[in-house]
Tab-separated table of C-alpha atoms in Angstrom:
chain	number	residue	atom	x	y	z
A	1	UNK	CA	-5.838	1.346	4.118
A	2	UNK	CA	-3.205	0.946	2.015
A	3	UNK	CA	-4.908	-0.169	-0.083
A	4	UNK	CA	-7.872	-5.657	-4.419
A	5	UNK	CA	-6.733	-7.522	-7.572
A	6	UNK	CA	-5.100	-5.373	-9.814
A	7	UNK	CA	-2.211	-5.894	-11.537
A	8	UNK	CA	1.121	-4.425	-9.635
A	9	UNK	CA	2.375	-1.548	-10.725
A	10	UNK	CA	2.962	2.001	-10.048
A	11	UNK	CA	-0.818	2.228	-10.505
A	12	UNK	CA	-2.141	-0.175	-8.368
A	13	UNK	CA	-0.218	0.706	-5.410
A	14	UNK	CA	-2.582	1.217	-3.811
A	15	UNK	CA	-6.300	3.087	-2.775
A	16	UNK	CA	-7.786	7.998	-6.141
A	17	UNK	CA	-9.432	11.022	-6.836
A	18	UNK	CA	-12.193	12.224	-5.142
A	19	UNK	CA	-14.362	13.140	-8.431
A	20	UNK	CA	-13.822	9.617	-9.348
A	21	UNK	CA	-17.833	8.267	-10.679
A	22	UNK	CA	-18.170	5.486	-8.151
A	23	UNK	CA	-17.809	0.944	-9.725
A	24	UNK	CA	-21.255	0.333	-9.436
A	25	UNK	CA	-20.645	-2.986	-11.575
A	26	UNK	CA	-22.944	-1.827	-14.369
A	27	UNK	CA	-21.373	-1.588	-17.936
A	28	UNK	CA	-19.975	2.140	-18.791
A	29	UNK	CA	-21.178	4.480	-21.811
A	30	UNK	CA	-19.193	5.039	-24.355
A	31	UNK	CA	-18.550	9.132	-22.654
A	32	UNK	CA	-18.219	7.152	-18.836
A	33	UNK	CA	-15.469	4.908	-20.574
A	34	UNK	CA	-13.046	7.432	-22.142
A	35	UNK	CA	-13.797	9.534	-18.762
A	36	UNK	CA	-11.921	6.780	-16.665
A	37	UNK	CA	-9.347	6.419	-19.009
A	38	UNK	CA	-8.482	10.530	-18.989
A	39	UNK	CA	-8.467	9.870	-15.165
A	40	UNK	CA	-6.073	7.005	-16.025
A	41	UNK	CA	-3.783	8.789	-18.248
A	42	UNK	CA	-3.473	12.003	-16.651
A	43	UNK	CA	-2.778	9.780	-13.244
A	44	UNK	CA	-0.380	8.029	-14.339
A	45	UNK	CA	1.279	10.814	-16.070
A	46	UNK	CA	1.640	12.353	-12.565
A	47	UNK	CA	2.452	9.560	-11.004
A	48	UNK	CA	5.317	8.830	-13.378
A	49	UNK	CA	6.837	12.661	-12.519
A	50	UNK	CA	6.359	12.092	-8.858
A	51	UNK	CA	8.412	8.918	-8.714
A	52	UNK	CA	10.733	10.642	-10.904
A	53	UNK	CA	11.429	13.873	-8.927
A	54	UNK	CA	9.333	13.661	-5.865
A	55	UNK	CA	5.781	15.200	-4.880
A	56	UNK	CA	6.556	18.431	-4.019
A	57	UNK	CA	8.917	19.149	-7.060
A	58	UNK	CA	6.448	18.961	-9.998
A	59	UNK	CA	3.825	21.477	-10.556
A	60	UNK	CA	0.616	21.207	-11.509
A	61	UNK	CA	1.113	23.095	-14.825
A	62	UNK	CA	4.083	20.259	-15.686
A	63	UNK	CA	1.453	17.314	-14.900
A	64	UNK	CA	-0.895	18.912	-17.084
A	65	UNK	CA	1.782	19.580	-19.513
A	66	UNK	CA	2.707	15.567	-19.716
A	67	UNK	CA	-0.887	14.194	-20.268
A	68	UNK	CA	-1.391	17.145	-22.742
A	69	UNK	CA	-4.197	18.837	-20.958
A	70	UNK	CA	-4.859	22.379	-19.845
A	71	UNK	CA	-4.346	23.160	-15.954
A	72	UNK	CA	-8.546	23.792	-15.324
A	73	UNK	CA	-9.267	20.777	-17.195
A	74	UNK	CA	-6.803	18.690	-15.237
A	75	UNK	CA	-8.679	20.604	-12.093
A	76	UNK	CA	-12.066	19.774	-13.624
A	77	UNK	CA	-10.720	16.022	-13.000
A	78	UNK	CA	-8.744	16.288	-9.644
A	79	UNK	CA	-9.743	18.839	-7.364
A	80	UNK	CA	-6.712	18.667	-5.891
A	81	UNK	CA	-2.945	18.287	-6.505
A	82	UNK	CA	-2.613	15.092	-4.318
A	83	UNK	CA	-5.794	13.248	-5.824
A	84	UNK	CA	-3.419	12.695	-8.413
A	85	UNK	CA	-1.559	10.174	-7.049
A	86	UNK	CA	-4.208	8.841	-4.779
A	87	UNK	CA	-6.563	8.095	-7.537
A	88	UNK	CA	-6.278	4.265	-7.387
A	89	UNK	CA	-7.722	4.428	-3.774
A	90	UNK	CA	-11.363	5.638	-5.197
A	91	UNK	CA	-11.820	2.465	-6.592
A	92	UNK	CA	-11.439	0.902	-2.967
A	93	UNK	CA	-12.976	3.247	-0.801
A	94	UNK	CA	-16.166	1.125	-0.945
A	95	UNK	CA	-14.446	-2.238	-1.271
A	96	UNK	CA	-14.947	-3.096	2.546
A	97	UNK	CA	-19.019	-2.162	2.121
A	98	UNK	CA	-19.206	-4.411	-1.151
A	99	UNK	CA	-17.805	-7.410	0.959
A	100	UNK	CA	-20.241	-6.949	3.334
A	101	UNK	CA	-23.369	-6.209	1.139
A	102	UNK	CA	-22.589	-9.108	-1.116
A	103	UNK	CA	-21.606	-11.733	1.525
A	104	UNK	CA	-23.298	-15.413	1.320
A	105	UNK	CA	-25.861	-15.849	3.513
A	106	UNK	CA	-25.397	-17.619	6.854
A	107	UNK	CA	-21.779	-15.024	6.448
A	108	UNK	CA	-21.255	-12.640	9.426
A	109	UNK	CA	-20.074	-9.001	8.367
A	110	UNK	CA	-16.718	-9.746	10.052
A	111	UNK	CA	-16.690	-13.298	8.560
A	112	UNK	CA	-16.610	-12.046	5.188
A	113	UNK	CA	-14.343	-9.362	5.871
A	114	UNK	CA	-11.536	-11.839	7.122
A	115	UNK	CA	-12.173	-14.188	3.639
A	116	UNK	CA	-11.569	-11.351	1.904
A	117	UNK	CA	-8.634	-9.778	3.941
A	118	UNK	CA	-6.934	-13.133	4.039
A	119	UNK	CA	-7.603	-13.748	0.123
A	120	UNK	CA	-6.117	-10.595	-0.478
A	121	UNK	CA	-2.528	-11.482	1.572
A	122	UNK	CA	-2.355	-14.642	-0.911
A	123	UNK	CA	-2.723	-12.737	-3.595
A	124	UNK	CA	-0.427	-10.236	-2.962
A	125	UNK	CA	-2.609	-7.463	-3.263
A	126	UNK	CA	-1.007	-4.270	-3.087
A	127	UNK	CA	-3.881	-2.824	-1.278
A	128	UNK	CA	-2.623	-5.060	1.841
A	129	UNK	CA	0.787	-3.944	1.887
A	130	UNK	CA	1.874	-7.793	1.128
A	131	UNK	CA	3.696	-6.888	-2.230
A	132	UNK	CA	7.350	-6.484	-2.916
A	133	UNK	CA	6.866	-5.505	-6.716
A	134	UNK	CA	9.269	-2.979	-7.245
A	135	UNK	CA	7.114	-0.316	-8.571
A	136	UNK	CA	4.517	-1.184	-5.705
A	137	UNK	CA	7.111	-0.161	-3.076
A	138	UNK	CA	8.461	2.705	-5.202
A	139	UNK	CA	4.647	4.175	-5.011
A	140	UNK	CA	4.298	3.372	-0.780
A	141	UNK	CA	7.827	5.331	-0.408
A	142	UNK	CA	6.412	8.339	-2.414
A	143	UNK	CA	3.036	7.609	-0.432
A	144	UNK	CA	4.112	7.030	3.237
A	145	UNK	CA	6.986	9.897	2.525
A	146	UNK	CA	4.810	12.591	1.409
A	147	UNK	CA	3.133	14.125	4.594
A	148	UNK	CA	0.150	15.854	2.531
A	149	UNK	CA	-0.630	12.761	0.454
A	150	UNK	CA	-0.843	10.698	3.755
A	151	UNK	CA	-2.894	13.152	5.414
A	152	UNK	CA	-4.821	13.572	2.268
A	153	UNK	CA	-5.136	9.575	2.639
A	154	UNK	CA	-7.955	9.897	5.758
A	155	UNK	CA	-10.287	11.565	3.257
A	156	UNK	CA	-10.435	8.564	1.671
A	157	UNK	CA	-10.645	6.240	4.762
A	158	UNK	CA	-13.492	8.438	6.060
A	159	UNK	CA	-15.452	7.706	2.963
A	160	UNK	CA	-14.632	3.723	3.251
A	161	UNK	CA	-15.591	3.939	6.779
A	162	UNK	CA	-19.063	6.121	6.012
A	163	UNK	CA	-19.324	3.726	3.092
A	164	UNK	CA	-19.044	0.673	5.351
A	165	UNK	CA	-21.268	1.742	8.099
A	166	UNK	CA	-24.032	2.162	5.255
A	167	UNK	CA	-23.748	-1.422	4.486
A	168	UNK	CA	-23.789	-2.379	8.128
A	169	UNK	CA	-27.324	-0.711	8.608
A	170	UNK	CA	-26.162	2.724	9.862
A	171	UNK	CA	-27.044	3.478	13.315
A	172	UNK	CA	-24.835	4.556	15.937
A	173	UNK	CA	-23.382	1.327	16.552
A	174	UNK	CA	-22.304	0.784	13.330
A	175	UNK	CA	-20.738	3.509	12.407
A	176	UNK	CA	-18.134	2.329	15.837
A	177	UNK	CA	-17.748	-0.968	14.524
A	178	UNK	CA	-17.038	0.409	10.749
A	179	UNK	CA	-14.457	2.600	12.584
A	180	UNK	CA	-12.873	0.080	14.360
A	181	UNK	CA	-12.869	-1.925	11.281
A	182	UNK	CA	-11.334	0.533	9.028
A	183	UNK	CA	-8.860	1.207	11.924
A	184	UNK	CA	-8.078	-2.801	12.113
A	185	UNK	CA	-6.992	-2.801	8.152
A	186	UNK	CA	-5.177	0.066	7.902
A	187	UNK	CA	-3.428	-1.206	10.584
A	188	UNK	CA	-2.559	-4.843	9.408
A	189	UNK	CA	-1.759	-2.868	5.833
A	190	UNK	CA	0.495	-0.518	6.802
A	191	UNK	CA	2.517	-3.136	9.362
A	192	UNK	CA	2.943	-5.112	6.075
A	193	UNK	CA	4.364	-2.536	3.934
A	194	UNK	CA	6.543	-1.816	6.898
A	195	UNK	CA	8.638	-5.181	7.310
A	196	UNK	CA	8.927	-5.573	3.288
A	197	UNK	CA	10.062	-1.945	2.947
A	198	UNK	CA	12.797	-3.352	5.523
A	199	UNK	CA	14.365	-5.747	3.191
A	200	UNK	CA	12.096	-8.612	3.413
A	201	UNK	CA	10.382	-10.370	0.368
A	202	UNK	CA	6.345	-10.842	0.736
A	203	UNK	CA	6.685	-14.758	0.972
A	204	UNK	CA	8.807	-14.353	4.344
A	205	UNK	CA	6.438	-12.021	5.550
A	206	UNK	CA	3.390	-13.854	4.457
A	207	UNK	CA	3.014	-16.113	7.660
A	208	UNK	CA	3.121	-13.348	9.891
A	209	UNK	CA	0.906	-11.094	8.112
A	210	UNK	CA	-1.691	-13.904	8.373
A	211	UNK	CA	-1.408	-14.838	11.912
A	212	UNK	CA	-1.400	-10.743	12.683
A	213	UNK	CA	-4.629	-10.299	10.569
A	214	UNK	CA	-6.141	-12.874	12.834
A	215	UNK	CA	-5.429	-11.875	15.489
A	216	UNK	CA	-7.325	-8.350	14.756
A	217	UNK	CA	-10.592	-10.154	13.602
A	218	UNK	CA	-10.437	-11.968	16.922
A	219	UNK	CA	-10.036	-8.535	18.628
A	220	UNK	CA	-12.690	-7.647	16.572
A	221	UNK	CA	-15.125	-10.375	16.929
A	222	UNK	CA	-14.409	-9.441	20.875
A	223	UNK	CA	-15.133	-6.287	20.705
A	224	UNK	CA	-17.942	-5.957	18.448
A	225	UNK	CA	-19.908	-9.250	19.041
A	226	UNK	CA	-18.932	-10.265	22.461
């Protein structure tokens, strides 16, 4: 999914690194804090040489050069050279399972997941692929370009969909229905991205993002509570 409320920006665009300590909402020690901002800096130090120059034209030793790190301590961080500029997606890989544990009661699974989908598109979030910030569609280009950073991508969306089918109750027929649900936003996301990175602003595709997101929750609903 391509991947909640952060700011736009090169950043934000959207869903990591795969050594990433999980949000678990409780307040960071001191060491936990200036771990996530190393993670921060030597991201975005990456990220700022792949928009630059392209993926596969910077090395790791150059990365590691910019955020002023050796090359096994930058490793120690990102196990790999593409967690670099997937790092933002570790902080959503369990987004669709938080939804669903912290719904209000009375809420069906796939009724929160809609309010929060749908919240997202007015927002703009970045992680919907409704956002026409410049440096958020400078980041899907290098994203959606990049064949090993999109295939890299499905790590992540395994983990969201394991994640979700935890929060679901995790038998058999869960894990389907977090598939299908993973499937049915990466979907919507990636359609999004698609007509703005065609020339069209997020407000004009707004209206059609909406009506396609609902019509995969009522494919959904169909399918996993008829």
């Amino acid at each position: 999914m391509v991947m909640s409320g952060e700011k736009p920006g090169p950043r934000t665009a959207a869903v990591g690194d795969a050594a990433a300590p999980p949000s678990s909402g409780a307040p960071m020690s001191l060491r936990e804090r200036k771990k996530q901002l190393t993670y921060q800096a030597v991201s975005d130090a990456a990220i700022a040489l792949f928009l630059e120059r392209g993926f596969d034209q910077v090395s790791v030793a150059e990365i590691a050069a910019a955020a002023d790190i050796s090359k096994p301590t930058l490793f120690r961080y990102f196990p790999a050279k593409e967690d670099l500029a997937l790092h933002r997606f570790a902080d959503h890989e369990d987004e669709s399972a938080r939804v669903v544990a912290g719904r209000a009661e009375g809420e069906s699974p796939l009724d929160a997941l809609r309010r929060h989908y749908l919240d997202g598109l007015e927002r703009r979030d970045p992680v919907t692929g409704l956002c026409d910030v410049p440096q958020v569609l400078a980041f899907h280009r290098l994203l959606y370009g990049t064949p090993s950073l999109v295939a890299r991508l499905f790590a992540y969306q395994s983990r969201a969909e394991a994640a979700l089918a935890r929060a679901l109750g995790d038998r058999a027929k869960d894990r389907l229905a977090a598939g299908q649900i993973v499937a049915v936003l990466r979907i919507l996301s990636l359609e999004n991205w698609q007509r703005i990175s065609e020339g069209r602003s997020a407000d004009q595709v707004y209206a059609d993002a909406v009506e396609a997101a609902e019509q995969g929750f009522i494919q959904l609903r169909s399918g996993l509570e008829g």
